[in-house]
Short mmCIF file of C-alpha atoms in Angstrom, two decimals:
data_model
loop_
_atom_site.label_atom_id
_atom_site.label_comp_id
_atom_site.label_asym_id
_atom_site.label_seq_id
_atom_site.Cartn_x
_atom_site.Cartn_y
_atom_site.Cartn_z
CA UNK A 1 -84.33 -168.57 71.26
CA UNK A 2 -82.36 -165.70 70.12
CA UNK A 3 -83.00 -164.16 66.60
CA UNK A 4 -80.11 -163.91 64.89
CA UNK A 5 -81.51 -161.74 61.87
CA UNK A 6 -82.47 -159.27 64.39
CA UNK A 7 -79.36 -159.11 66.04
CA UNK A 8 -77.28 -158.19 62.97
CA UNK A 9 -79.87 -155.48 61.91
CA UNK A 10 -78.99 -154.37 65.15
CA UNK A 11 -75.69 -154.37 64.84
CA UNK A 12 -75.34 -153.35 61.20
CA UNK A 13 -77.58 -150.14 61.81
CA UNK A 14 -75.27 -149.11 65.23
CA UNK A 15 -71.89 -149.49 63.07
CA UNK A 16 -73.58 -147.54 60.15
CA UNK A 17 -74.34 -145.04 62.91
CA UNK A 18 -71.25 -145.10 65.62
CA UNK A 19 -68.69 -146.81 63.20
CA UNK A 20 -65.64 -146.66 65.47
CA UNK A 21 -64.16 -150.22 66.52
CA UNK A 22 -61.43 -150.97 67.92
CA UNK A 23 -58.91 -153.54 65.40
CA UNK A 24 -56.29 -155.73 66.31
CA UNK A 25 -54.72 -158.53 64.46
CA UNK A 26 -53.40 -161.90 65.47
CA UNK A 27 -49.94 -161.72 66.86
CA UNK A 28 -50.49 -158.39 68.56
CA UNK A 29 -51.20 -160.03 72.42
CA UNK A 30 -54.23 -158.64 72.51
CA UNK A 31 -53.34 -154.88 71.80
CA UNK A 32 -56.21 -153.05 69.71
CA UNK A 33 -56.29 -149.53 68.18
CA UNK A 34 -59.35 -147.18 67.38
CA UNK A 35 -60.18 -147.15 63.58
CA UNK A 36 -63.28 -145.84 61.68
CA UNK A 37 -65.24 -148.81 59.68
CA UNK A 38 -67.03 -148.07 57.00
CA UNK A 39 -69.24 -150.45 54.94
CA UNK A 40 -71.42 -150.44 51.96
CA UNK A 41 -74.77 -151.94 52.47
CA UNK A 42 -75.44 -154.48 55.24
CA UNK A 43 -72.43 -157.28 54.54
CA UNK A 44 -69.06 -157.49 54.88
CA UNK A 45 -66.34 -156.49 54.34
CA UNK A 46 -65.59 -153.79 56.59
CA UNK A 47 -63.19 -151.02 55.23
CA UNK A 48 -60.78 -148.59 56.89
CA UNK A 49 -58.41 -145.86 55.47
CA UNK A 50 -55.01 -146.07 57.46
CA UNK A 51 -51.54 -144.62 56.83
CA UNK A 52 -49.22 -147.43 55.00
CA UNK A 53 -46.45 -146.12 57.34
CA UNK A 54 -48.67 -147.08 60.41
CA UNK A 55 -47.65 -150.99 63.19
CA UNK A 56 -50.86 -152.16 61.55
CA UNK A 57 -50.11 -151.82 57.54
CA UNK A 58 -46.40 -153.36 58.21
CA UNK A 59 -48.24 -156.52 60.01
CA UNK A 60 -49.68 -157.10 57.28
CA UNK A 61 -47.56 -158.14 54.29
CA UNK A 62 -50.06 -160.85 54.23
CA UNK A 63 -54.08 -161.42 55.01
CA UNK A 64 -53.70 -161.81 59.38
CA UNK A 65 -56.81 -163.36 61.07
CA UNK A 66 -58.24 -160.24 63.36
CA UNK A 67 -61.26 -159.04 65.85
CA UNK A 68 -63.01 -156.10 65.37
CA UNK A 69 -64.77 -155.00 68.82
CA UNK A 70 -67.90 -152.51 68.75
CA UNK A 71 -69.19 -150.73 71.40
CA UNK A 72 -72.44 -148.43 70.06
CA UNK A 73 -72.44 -144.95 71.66
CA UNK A 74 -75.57 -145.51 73.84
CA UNK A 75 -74.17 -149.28 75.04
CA UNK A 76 -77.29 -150.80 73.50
CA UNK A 77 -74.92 -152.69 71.34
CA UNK A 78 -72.09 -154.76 71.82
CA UNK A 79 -69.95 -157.04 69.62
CA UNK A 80 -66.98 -158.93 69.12
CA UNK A 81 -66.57 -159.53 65.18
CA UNK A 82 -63.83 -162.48 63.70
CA UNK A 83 -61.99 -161.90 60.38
CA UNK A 84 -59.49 -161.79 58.12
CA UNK A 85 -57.81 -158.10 57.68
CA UNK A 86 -56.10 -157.34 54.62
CA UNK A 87 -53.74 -154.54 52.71
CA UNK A 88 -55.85 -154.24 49.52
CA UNK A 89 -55.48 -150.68 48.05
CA UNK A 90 -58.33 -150.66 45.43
CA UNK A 91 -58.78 -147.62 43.58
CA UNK A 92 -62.52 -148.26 42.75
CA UNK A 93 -63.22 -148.46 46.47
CA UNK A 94 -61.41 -145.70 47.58
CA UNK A 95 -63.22 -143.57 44.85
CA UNK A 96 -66.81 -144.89 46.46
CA UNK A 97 -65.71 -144.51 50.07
CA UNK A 98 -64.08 -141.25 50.08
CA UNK A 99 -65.36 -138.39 51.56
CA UNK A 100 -64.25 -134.96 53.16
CA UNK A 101 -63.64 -136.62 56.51
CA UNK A 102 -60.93 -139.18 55.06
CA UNK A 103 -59.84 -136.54 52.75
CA UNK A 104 -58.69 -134.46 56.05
CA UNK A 105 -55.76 -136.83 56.98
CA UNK A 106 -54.30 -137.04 53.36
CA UNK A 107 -52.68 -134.00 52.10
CA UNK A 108 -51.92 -135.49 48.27
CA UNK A 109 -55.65 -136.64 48.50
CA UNK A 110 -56.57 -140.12 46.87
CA UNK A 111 -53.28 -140.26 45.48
CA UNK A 112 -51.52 -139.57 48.71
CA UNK A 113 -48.75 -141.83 48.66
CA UNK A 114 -49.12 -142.87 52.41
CA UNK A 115 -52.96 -143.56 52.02
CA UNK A 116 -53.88 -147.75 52.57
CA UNK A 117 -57.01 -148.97 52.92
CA UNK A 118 -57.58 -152.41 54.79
CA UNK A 119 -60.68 -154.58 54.12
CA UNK A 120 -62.11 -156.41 56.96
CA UNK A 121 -63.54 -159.95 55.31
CA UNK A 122 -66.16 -160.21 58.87
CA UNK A 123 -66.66 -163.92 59.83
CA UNK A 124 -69.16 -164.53 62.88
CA UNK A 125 -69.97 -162.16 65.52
CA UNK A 126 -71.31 -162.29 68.92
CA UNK A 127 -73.20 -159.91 69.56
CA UNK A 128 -74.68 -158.52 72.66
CA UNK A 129 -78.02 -156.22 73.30
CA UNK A 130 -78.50 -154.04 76.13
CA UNK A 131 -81.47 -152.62 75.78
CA UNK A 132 -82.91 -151.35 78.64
CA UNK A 133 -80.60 -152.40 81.95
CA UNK A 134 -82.92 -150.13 84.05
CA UNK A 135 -85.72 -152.41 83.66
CA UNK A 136 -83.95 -155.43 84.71
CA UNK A 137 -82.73 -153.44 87.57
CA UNK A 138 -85.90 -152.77 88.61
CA UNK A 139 -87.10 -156.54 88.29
CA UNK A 140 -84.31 -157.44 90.71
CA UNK A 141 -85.23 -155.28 92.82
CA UNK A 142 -89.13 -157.04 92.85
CA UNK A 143 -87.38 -160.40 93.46
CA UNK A 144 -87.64 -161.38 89.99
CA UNK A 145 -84.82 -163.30 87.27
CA UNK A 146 -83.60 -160.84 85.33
CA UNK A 147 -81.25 -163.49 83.34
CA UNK A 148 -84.74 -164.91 81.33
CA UNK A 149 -85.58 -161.55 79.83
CA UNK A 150 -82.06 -161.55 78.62
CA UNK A 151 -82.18 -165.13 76.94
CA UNK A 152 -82.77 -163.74 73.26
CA UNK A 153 -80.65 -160.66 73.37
CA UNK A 154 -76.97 -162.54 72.64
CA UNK A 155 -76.19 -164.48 69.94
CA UNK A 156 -73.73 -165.78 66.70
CA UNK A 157 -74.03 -163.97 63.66
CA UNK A 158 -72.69 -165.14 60.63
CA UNK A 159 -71.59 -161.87 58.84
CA UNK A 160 -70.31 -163.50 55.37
CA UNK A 161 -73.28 -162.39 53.78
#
């Protein structure tokens, strides 16, 4: 039986930690481009500074339904994350989010007149744990099922909070 509060700790400490996904909207056949998340807490939504001159930002002249895909650094995490992306250029949330990193791409700063920020309402998830690969190698090697130790480790998460 998998534990679904477990796996969205899981995934909500690697994206706190790793936070690069790659984003693509509906429409796009598939095609997905790097982009830094960044969230407040454990819930959704999902933000992300972009330019408002960039394919994604004219896509969206209204909410699109998109996928989020994660990949933590040390592949012990793994997730494919449904929602709804939208243009919403908040001033109160770009005040909490910013920081020195996001301030690097935008010359005029928060006022920048090519600065949007998308917000990522996340839906469900699957996500995926890898934990330690080795060990099941080594089980296959002794003749034993690997697939039973990986029963629990991939699972639905609801991610509307």
């Amino acid at each position: 039986m998998t534990d679904s509060q477990a796996l969205e700790r899981k995934l909500w400490k690697h994206l706190h930690a790793d936070r690069t996904v790659m984003l693509g909207v509906e429409g796009e056949n598939g095609h997905c481009r790097p982009m830094t998340a960044l969230a407040e807490g454990d819930r959704s939504p999902l933000w992300f500074f972009t330019a408002r001159d960039s394919d994604l930002v004219r896509r969206l002249q209204q909410p699109a339904r998109a996928v989020a895909a994660f990949a933590a650094k040390d592949h012990s995490v793994f997730a494919s994350i449904e929602g709804e992306l939208h243009l919403d250029i908040d001033p109160a949330v770009i005040d909490r989010l910013w920081n020195p990193f996001i301030a690097a791409w935008y010359e005029g700063g928060k006022d920048d007149p090519n600065l949007a920020l998308l917000r990522f309402d996340a839906g469900s998830a699957e996500v995926w744990l890898n934990e330690n690969s080795l060990l099941a190698g080594i089980k296959l090697l002794l003749g034993k099922d690997p697939k039973r130790e990986y029963a629990d480790k991939v699972g639905e998460v609801d991610l509307r909070g």
